[in-house]
Amino acid sequence: MSDHQRMPKSSLATGWMMCSFFRALLSASLQLARIQTDSIVEMLRELYPELHFEIVAMSTTGDKILDTALSKIGEKSLFTKELENALERNDAAGRTSPSFYRVDLVVHSLKDLPTSLPPGFTIGAVCKRENPLDAVVFHPKNSGKTLSLLPEKSVIGTSSLRRAAQLKKKFPQLEFRDIRGNLNTRLRKLDEKEDFSAIILAAAGLKRMGWENRIGQLLNPEDCLYAVGQGALAVEVRAKDQEILDMVSVLHDADTVLCCIAERAFMKRLEGGCSVPVAVSTMLKDGQLYLTGAVYSLDGSDSLKETMQTSVNYPQQNEDGPNDDVQHVGITAKNVPGQAQEAAENLGVELASLLLSKGAKHILSVARQLNDAR
């Protein structure tokens, strides 16, 4: 029996529900967040049937900003700070203010989490990644079409600078416009009005909602590289709470961990974020990790894109001791070989450094200034 299974029955892990980035800005509906959190809690319940898990929902500052584009909001911490405050109020010994819920873990879409977490927090689990690609959902009148077959000047809805920059370059005959709302709201705006010919959403969110049948076209990386961490769910915990950290660590998917470490290291080195178009694609095959990364101007006319690879074929070693608290871009994964994590992080840093040497800083600086001025 593992140490996880021997945890005392009095232990309590409470999941605090976090809505996804595109939904956190929108309405009070937390349907996708609930589905994501339920999936994590269900896995934990199967692993630890003797424990009690309770889900508590809350709104963040970011959830309440309904009239501003995602790229104009600013720091991702608007969507995580209050959740982390709730997590911080309960220390490893279980002491908590009676006026607040006890919180032991927070479920996030990984792409919502900054590459640098506040002190005292870590990503204790990165679950197996859902399809990270972007998907096109068409207005019913355009059913059966692809983006290339839409009439000239057709309007495509997306709140992502990353998607718009890439697709403007790929499909210059189309127009791109911000669309706000959670998945339900966006689909309703698409279906019930004539404002948009299609909208772009993450395939993972549509699948988790059970709406795969609405996907009219999947955008492969040649058409549109995806967001850092897209499609992966993360569990954030207190970095020093070893009991909870050990409990959730069994949810780690090693391949997803390595891909996402590389992506997050790439983003961190670029000092990118939601206010600039930065995109990635990763593949792990035969012990080799391949990372493609790119930066774009807002209109997609100026861009840099490169691919690098590294070996991550390292055996797992006994890493008990001083390395227990080692994080790689905010992720703690003791059950994934440390050398492999280091190689993945170095890959992201090296690829970003290559792009910076070719002028990425200027492209991103101009993009940020233009976005701020919009």
GROMACS .gro file of C-alpha atoms in nm:
model
  374
    1MET     CA    1   0.000   0.000   0.000
    2SER     CA    2   0.134   0.343  -0.095
    3ASP     CA    3   0.187   0.631   0.144
    4HIS     CA    4  -0.104   0.804  -0.030
    5GLN     CA    5  -0.340   0.522   0.058
    6ARG     CA    6  -0.227   0.527   0.422
    7MET     CA    7  -0.329   0.889   0.471
    8PRO     CA    8  -0.553   0.928   0.776
    9LYS     CA    9  -0.924   0.916   0.709
   10SER     CA   10  -0.966   1.248   0.884
   11SER     CA   11  -0.767   1.420   0.607
   12LEU     CA   12  -0.972   1.657   0.396
   13ALA     CA   13  -0.893   1.786   0.046
   14THR     CA   14  -1.121   2.054  -0.081
   15GLY     CA   15  -1.117   2.146  -0.451
   16TRP     CA   16  -1.165   2.515  -0.520
   17MET     CA   17  -1.312   2.560  -0.863
   18MET     CA   18  -1.137   2.792  -1.110
   19CYS     CA   19  -1.302   2.887  -1.440
   20SER     CA   20  -1.103   2.876  -1.766
   21PHE     CA   21  -0.941   3.195  -1.899
   22PHE     CA   22  -1.186   3.257  -2.176
   23ARG     CA   23  -1.478   3.191  -1.942
   24ALA     CA   24  -1.352   3.364  -1.628
   25LEU     CA   25  -1.411   3.697  -1.795
   26LEU     CA   26  -1.766   3.628  -1.884
   27SER     CA   27  -2.088   3.552  -1.707
   28ALA     CA   28  -2.158   3.388  -1.373
   29SER     CA   29  -2.187   3.051  -1.547
   30LEU     CA   30  -1.917   2.812  -1.427
   31GLN     CA   31  -2.021   2.507  -1.624
   32LEU     CA   32  -1.684   2.428  -1.782
   33ALA     CA   33  -1.498   2.500  -1.457
   34ARG     CA   34  -1.734   2.264  -1.277
   35ILE     CA   35  -1.679   1.991  -1.535
   36GLN     CA   36  -1.302   2.031  -1.510
   37THR     CA   37  -1.301   2.032  -1.134
   38ASP     CA   38  -1.537   1.734  -1.118
   39SER     CA   39  -1.301   1.536  -1.340
   40ILE     CA   40  -1.007   1.600  -1.105
   41VAL     CA   41  -1.206   1.528  -0.790
   42GLU     CA   42  -1.347   1.209  -0.939
   43MET     CA   43  -0.994   1.081  -1.009
   44LEU     CA   44  -0.893   1.162  -0.652
   45ARG     CA   45  -1.201   0.993  -0.510
   46GLU     CA   46  -1.118   0.675  -0.702
   47LEU     CA   47  -0.761   0.685  -0.574
   48TYR     CA   48  -0.855   0.775  -0.216
   49PRO     CA   49  -1.207   0.640  -0.146
   50GLU     CA   50  -1.158   0.691   0.227
   51LEU     CA   51  -1.123   1.069   0.191
   52HIS     CA   52  -1.394   1.332   0.158
   53PHE     CA   53  -1.371   1.589  -0.117
   54GLU     CA   54  -1.586   1.899  -0.135
   55ILE     CA   55  -1.605   2.144  -0.421
   56VAL     CA   56  -1.644   2.515  -0.350
   57ALA     CA   57  -1.693   2.776  -0.621
   58MET     CA   58  -1.600   3.144  -0.613
   59SER     CA   59  -1.575   3.433  -0.853
   60THR     CA   60  -1.253   3.626  -0.910
   61THR     CA   61  -1.193   3.986  -1.010
   62GLY     CA   62  -1.130   3.865  -1.362
   63ASP     CA   63  -1.471   3.695  -1.370
   64LYS     CA   64  -1.640   4.028  -1.306
   65ILE     CA   65  -1.471   4.226  -1.586
   66LEU     CA   66  -1.718   4.167  -1.865
   67ASP     CA   67  -1.660   4.455  -2.105
   68THR     CA   68  -1.287   4.435  -2.178
   69ALA     CA   69  -1.101   4.210  -2.421
   70LEU     CA   70  -0.887   3.937  -2.270
   71SER     CA   71  -0.570   4.093  -2.406
   72LYS     CA   72  -0.654   4.424  -2.235
   73ILE     CA   73  -0.718   4.280  -1.889
   74GLY     CA   74  -0.353   4.262  -1.791
   75GLU     CA   75  -0.202   4.008  -1.558
   76LYS     CA   76  -0.342   3.657  -1.531
   77SER     CA   77  -0.329   3.700  -1.153
   78LEU     CA   78  -0.667   3.873  -1.179
   79PHE     CA   79  -0.805   3.523  -1.228
   80THR     CA   80  -0.596   3.344  -0.968
   81LYS     CA   81  -0.504   3.584  -0.686
   82GLU     CA   82  -0.824   3.544  -0.484
   83LEU     CA   83  -0.808   3.167  -0.524
   84GLU     CA   84  -0.449   3.166  -0.402
   85ASN     CA   85  -0.546   3.389  -0.110
   86ALA     CA   86  -0.803   3.130  -0.009
   87LEU     CA   87  -0.545   2.853  -0.046
   88GLU     CA   88  -0.292   3.048   0.161
   89ARG     CA   89  -0.536   3.098   0.449
   90ASN     CA   90  -0.514   2.726   0.525
   91ASP     CA   91  -0.162   2.617   0.614
   92ALA     CA   92  -0.019   2.266   0.614
   93ALA     CA   93  -0.128   2.209   0.974
   94GLY     CA   94  -0.488   2.277   0.881
   95ARG     CA   95  -0.521   2.604   1.071
   96THR     CA   96  -0.774   2.825   0.904
   97SER     CA   97  -0.982   3.127   0.987
   98PRO     CA   98  -1.336   3.015   1.078
   99SER     CA   99  -1.481   3.282   0.852
  100PHE     CA  100  -1.343   3.118   0.540
  101TYR     CA  101  -1.374   2.782   0.366
  102ARG     CA  102  -1.091   2.540   0.417
  103VAL     CA  103  -0.914   2.505   0.083
  104ASP     CA  104  -0.644   2.250   0.004
  105LEU     CA  105  -0.618   2.261  -0.373
  106VAL     CA  106  -0.724   2.470  -0.671
  107VAL     CA  107  -0.808   2.335  -1.016
  108HIS     CA  108  -0.703   2.554  -1.310
  109SER     CA  109  -0.673   2.539  -1.684
  110LEU     CA  110  -0.294   2.539  -1.705
  111LYS     CA  111  -0.292   2.809  -1.971
  112ASP     CA  112  -0.449   3.046  -1.713
  113LEU     CA  113  -0.158   3.016  -1.471
  114PRO     CA  114   0.133   3.262  -1.490
  115THR     CA  115   0.477   3.114  -1.552
  116SER     CA  116   0.591   3.252  -1.214
  117LEU     CA  117   0.367   3.161  -0.921
  118PRO     CA  118   0.361   3.361  -0.597
  119PRO     CA  119   0.594   3.233  -0.323
  120GLY     CA  120   0.447   2.942  -0.130
  121PHE     CA  121   0.251   2.789  -0.418
  122THR     CA  122   0.325   2.519  -0.673
  123ILE     CA  123   0.153   2.320  -0.945
  124GLY     CA  124   0.130   1.979  -0.780
  125ALA     CA  125  -0.028   1.797  -1.074
  126VAL     CA  126  -0.052   1.841  -1.449
  127CYS     CA  127  -0.303   1.592  -1.585
  128LYS     CA  128  -0.298   1.417  -1.921
  129ARG     CA  129  -0.353   1.676  -2.187
  130GLU     CA  130  -0.671   1.695  -2.388
  131ASN     CA  131  -0.641   1.792  -2.756
  132PRO     CA  132  -0.451   2.125  -2.744
  133LEU     CA  133  -0.555   2.244  -3.090
  134ASP     CA  134  -0.786   2.533  -3.171
  135ALA     CA  135  -1.118   2.457  -3.336
  136VAL     CA  136  -1.347   2.648  -3.572
  137VAL     CA  137  -1.719   2.649  -3.496
  138PHE     CA  138  -1.922   2.771  -3.793
  139HIS     CA  139  -2.252   2.953  -3.812
  140PRO     CA  140  -2.522   2.701  -3.913
  141LYS     CA  141  -2.544   2.862  -4.259
  142ASN     CA  142  -2.176   2.778  -4.316
  143SER     CA  143  -2.200   2.418  -4.203
  144GLY     CA  144  -1.963   2.195  -4.398
  145LYS     CA  145  -1.726   2.477  -4.494
  146THR     CA  146  -1.370   2.552  -4.387
  147LEU     CA  147  -1.212   2.892  -4.325
  148SER     CA  148  -1.062   2.892  -4.673
  149LEU     CA  149  -1.409   2.843  -4.827
  150LEU     CA  150  -1.581   3.131  -4.646
  151PRO     CA  151  -1.674   3.436  -4.855
  152GLU     CA  152  -1.435   3.729  -4.854
  153LYS     CA  153  -1.484   3.969  -4.559
  154SER     CA  154  -1.648   3.700  -4.348
  155VAL     CA  155  -1.616   3.792  -3.979
  156ILE     CA  156  -1.446   3.545  -3.745
  157GLY     CA  157  -1.487   3.585  -3.371
  158THR     CA  158  -1.196   3.538  -3.132
  159SER     CA  159  -1.073   3.719  -2.824
  160SER     CA  160  -0.720   3.578  -2.862
  161LEU     CA  161  -0.443   3.794  -3.010
  162ARG     CA  162  -0.248   3.473  -3.075
  163ARG     CA  163  -0.523   3.320  -3.288
  164ALA     CA  164  -0.603   3.642  -3.470
  165ALA     CA  165  -0.240   3.718  -3.558
  166GLN     CA  166  -0.180   3.375  -3.708
  167LEU     CA  167  -0.509   3.351  -3.892
  168LYS     CA  168  -0.490   3.704  -4.033
  169LYS     CA  169  -0.168   3.601  -4.203
  170LYS     CA  170  -0.307   3.267  -4.319
  171PHE     CA  171  -0.648   3.400  -4.428
  172PRO     CA  172  -0.603   3.770  -4.521
  173GLN     CA  173  -0.942   3.773  -4.693
  174LEU     CA  174  -1.121   3.725  -4.359
  175GLU     CA  175  -1.195   3.978  -4.084
  176PHE     CA  176  -1.138   3.908  -3.714
  177ARG     CA  177  -1.335   4.063  -3.431
  178ASP     CA  178  -1.344   4.022  -3.053
  179ILE     CA  179  -1.621   3.808  -2.911
  180ARG     CA  180  -1.693   3.790  -2.540
  181GLY     CA  181  -1.874   3.544  -2.319
  182ASN     CA  182  -1.839   3.190  -2.193
  183LEU     CA  183  -1.875   2.896  -2.428
  184ASN     CA  184  -2.254   2.895  -2.403
  185THR     CA  185  -2.274   3.269  -2.464
  186ARG     CA  186  -2.036   3.266  -2.759
  187LEU     CA  187  -2.216   2.981  -2.928
  188ARG     CA  188  -2.548   3.155  -2.876
  189LYS     CA  189  -2.409   3.478  -3.026
  190LEU     CA  190  -2.286   3.277  -3.323
  191ASP     CA  191  -2.605   3.080  -3.382
  192GLU     CA  192  -2.872   3.342  -3.311
  193LYS     CA  193  -2.718   3.641  -3.486
  194GLU     CA  194  -2.555   3.714  -3.819
  195ASP     CA  195  -2.253   3.898  -3.673
  196PHE     CA  196  -2.007   3.611  -3.712
  197SER     CA  197  -1.950   3.352  -3.981
  198ALA     CA  198  -1.748   3.142  -3.738
  199ILE     CA  199  -1.573   3.159  -3.402
  200ILE     CA  200  -1.246   3.006  -3.281
  201LEU     CA  201  -1.240   2.813  -2.953
  202ALA     CA  202  -1.016   2.561  -2.781
  203ALA     CA  203  -1.103   2.208  -2.889
  204ALA     CA  204  -1.042   2.085  -2.533
  205GLY     CA  205  -1.316   2.302  -2.386
  206LEU     CA  206  -1.567   2.194  -2.649
  207LYS     CA  207  -1.487   1.828  -2.588
  208ARG     CA  208  -1.516   1.861  -2.210
  209MET     CA  209  -1.856   2.023  -2.255
  210GLY     CA  210  -1.967   1.739  -2.482
  211TRP     CA  211  -1.990   1.963  -2.788
  212GLU     CA  212  -1.741   1.795  -3.019
  213ASN     CA  213  -2.011   1.783  -3.285
  214ARG     CA  214  -1.987   2.162  -3.316
  215ILE     CA  215  -1.625   2.144  -3.432
  216GLY     CA  216  -1.629   2.217  -3.803
  217GLN     CA  217  -1.252   2.238  -3.850
  218LEU     CA  218  -0.949   2.160  -3.635
  219LEU     CA  219  -0.661   2.399  -3.688
  220ASN     CA  220  -0.338   2.203  -3.709
  221PRO     CA  221  -0.011   2.367  -3.597
  222GLU     CA  222   0.069   2.464  -3.956
  223ASP     CA  223  -0.242   2.684  -3.950
  224CYS     CA  224  -0.238   2.797  -3.587
  225LEU     CA  225   0.007   2.715  -3.310
  226TYR     CA  226  -0.168   2.686  -2.975
  227ALA     CA  227  -0.137   2.861  -2.639
  228VAL     CA  228   0.116   2.760  -2.375
  229GLY     CA  229  -0.041   2.486  -2.162
  230GLN     CA  230  -0.359   2.471  -2.369
  231GLY     CA  231  -0.564   2.156  -2.310
  232ALA     CA  232  -0.401   2.063  -1.978
  233LEU     CA  233  -0.554   2.087  -1.632
  234ALA     CA  234  -0.336   2.184  -1.335
  235VAL     CA  235  -0.382   2.140  -0.960
  236GLU     CA  236  -0.229   2.419  -0.753
  237VAL     CA  237  -0.139   2.351  -0.390
  238ARG     CA  238   0.068   2.498  -0.108
  239ALA     CA  239   0.432   2.419  -0.185
  240LYS     CA  240   0.513   2.311   0.172
  241ASP     CA  241   0.203   2.099   0.227
  242GLN     CA  242   0.373   1.766   0.163
  243GLU     CA  243   0.066   1.555   0.242
  244ILE     CA  244  -0.150   1.728  -0.017
  245LEU     CA  245   0.138   1.750  -0.264
  246ASP     CA  246   0.198   1.376  -0.240
  247MET     CA  247  -0.173   1.309  -0.274
  248VAL     CA  248  -0.222   1.503  -0.599
  249SER     CA  249   0.115   1.410  -0.753
  250VAL     CA  250  -0.022   1.075  -0.871
  251LEU     CA  251  -0.231   1.270  -1.124
  252HIS     CA  252   0.080   1.386  -1.311
  253ASP     CA  253   0.106   1.270  -1.673
  254ALA     CA  254   0.480   1.260  -1.745
  255ASP     CA  255   0.460   1.344  -2.116
  256THR     CA  256   0.226   1.636  -2.052
  257VAL     CA  257   0.449   1.761  -1.770
  258LEU     CA  258   0.757   1.769  -1.994
  259CYS     CA  259   0.577   1.935  -2.285
  260CYS     CA  260   0.425   2.201  -2.061
  261ILE     CA  261   0.751   2.272  -1.877
  262ALA     CA  262   0.916   2.343  -2.213
  263GLU     CA  263   0.626   2.565  -2.321
  264ARG     CA  264   0.613   2.759  -1.995
  265ALA     CA  265   0.991   2.808  -1.994
  266PHE     CA  266   0.967   2.942  -2.349
  267MET     CA  267   0.696   3.189  -2.246
  268LYS     CA  268   0.878   3.294  -1.930
  269ARG     CA  269   1.204   3.366  -2.113
  270LEU     CA  270   1.017   3.577  -2.368
  271GLU     CA  271   0.833   3.760  -2.090
  272GLY     CA  272   0.521   3.701  -2.294
  273GLY     CA  273   0.159   3.682  -2.185
  274CYS     CA  274  -0.197   3.723  -2.302
  275SER     CA  275  -0.127   4.080  -2.423
  276VAL     CA  276   0.113   3.962  -2.695
  277PRO     CA  277   0.086   3.689  -2.962
  278VAL     CA  278   0.308   3.400  -2.847
  279ALA     CA  279   0.233   3.046  -2.965
  280VAL     CA  280   0.375   2.695  -2.933
  281SER     CA  281   0.347   2.334  -3.039
  282THR     CA  282   0.516   2.037  -2.870
  283MET     CA  283   0.563   1.671  -2.951
  284LEU     CA  284   0.731   1.393  -2.753
  285LYS     CA  285   0.839   1.094  -2.958
  286ASP     CA  286   1.097   0.821  -2.892
  287GLY     CA  287   1.248   1.008  -2.598
  288GLN     CA  288   1.287   1.329  -2.800
  289LEU     CA  289   1.097   1.645  -2.709
  290TYR     CA  290   1.026   1.879  -3.000
  291LEU     CA  291   0.924   2.238  -2.932
  292THR     CA  292   0.807   2.485  -3.193
  293GLY     CA  293   0.764   2.843  -3.075
  294ALA     CA  294   0.666   3.163  -3.247
  295VAL     CA  295   0.599   3.532  -3.188
  296TYR     CA  296   0.381   3.753  -3.407
  297SER     CA  297   0.292   4.113  -3.469
  298LEU     CA  298  -0.076   4.191  -3.409
  299ASP     CA  299  -0.161   4.166  -3.778
  300GLY     CA  300   0.058   3.863  -3.832
  301SER     CA  301   0.270   4.037  -4.096
  302ASP     CA  302   0.588   4.011  -3.887
  303SER     CA  303   0.676   3.685  -3.717
  304LEU     CA  304   0.955   3.455  -3.601
  305LYS     CA  305   0.915   3.081  -3.575
  306GLU     CA  306   1.170   2.811  -3.491
  307THR     CA  307   1.180   2.449  -3.378
  308MET     CA  308   1.432   2.282  -3.147
  309GLN     CA  309   1.454   1.940  -2.984
  310THR     CA  310   1.623   1.768  -2.692
  311SER     CA  311   1.644   1.424  -2.538
  312VAL     CA  312   1.431   1.366  -2.231
  313ASN     CA  313   1.505   0.995  -2.214
  314TYR     CA  314   1.628   0.981  -1.856
  315PRO     CA  315   1.552   0.715  -1.593
  316GLN     CA  316   1.368   0.798  -1.274
  317GLN     CA  317   1.607   0.829  -0.981
  318ASN     CA  318   1.559   0.843  -0.607
  319GLU     CA  319   1.536   1.218  -0.555
  320ASP     CA  320   1.434   1.229  -0.191
  321GLY     CA  321   1.607   1.495   0.012
  322PRO     CA  322   1.711   1.848  -0.083
  323ASN     CA  323   1.546   1.829  -0.425
  324ASP     CA  324   1.199   1.769  -0.283
  325ASP     CA  325   1.099   2.130  -0.335
  326VAL     CA  326   1.251   2.178  -0.683
  327GLN     CA  327   1.011   2.352  -0.918
  328HIS     CA  328   1.040   2.388  -1.292
  329VAL     CA  329   0.848   2.698  -1.406
  330GLY     CA  330   0.612   2.650  -1.114
  331ILE     CA  331   0.564   2.274  -1.148
  332THR     CA  332   0.666   2.021  -0.882
  333ALA     CA  333   0.678   1.668  -1.024
  334LYS     CA  334   0.897   1.434  -0.821
  335ASN     CA  335   0.758   1.132  -1.004
  336VAL     CA  336   0.897   1.263  -1.336
  337PRO     CA  337   1.276   1.227  -1.383
  338GLY     CA  338   1.443   1.548  -1.270
  339GLN     CA  339   1.699   1.541  -1.552
  340ALA     CA  340   1.416   1.519  -1.804
  341GLN     CA  341   1.244   1.820  -1.647
  342GLU     CA  342   1.568   2.017  -1.657
  343ALA     CA  343   1.618   1.927  -2.022
  344ALA     CA  344   1.261   2.036  -2.105
  345GLU     CA  345   1.305   2.367  -1.924
  346ASN     CA  346   1.639   2.431  -2.093
  347LEU     CA  347   1.480   2.358  -2.431
  348GLY     CA  348   1.218   2.627  -2.376
  349VAL     CA  349   1.477   2.879  -2.260
  350GLU     CA  350   1.711   2.806  -2.551
  351LEU     CA  351   1.436   2.834  -2.811
  352ALA     CA  352   1.318   3.164  -2.666
  353SER     CA  353   1.676   3.292  -2.658
  354LEU     CA  354   1.714   3.200  -3.025
  355LEU     CA  355   1.403   3.400  -3.116
  356LEU     CA  356   1.518   3.692  -2.902
  357SER     CA  357   1.851   3.694  -3.084
  358LYS     CA  358   1.658   3.725  -3.411
  359GLY     CA  359   1.445   4.020  -3.300
  360ALA     CA  360   1.154   3.872  -3.104
  361LYS     CA  361   1.180   4.138  -2.833
  362HIS     CA  362   1.109   4.414  -3.083
  363ILE     CA  363   0.812   4.229  -3.235
  364LEU     CA  364   0.659   4.168  -2.892
  365SER     CA  365   0.730   4.521  -2.770
  366VAL     CA  366   0.554   4.676  -3.069
  367ALA     CA  367   0.264   4.431  -3.035
  368ARG     CA  368   0.225   4.518  -2.667
  369GLN     CA  369   0.232   4.893  -2.736
  370LEU     CA  370  -0.023   4.865  -3.016
  371ASN     CA  371  -0.251   4.649  -2.804
  372ASP     CA  372  -0.229   4.895  -2.514
  373ALA     CA  373  -0.320   5.178  -2.751
  374ARG     CA  374  -0.627   5.007  -2.894
   0.00000   0.00000   0.00000
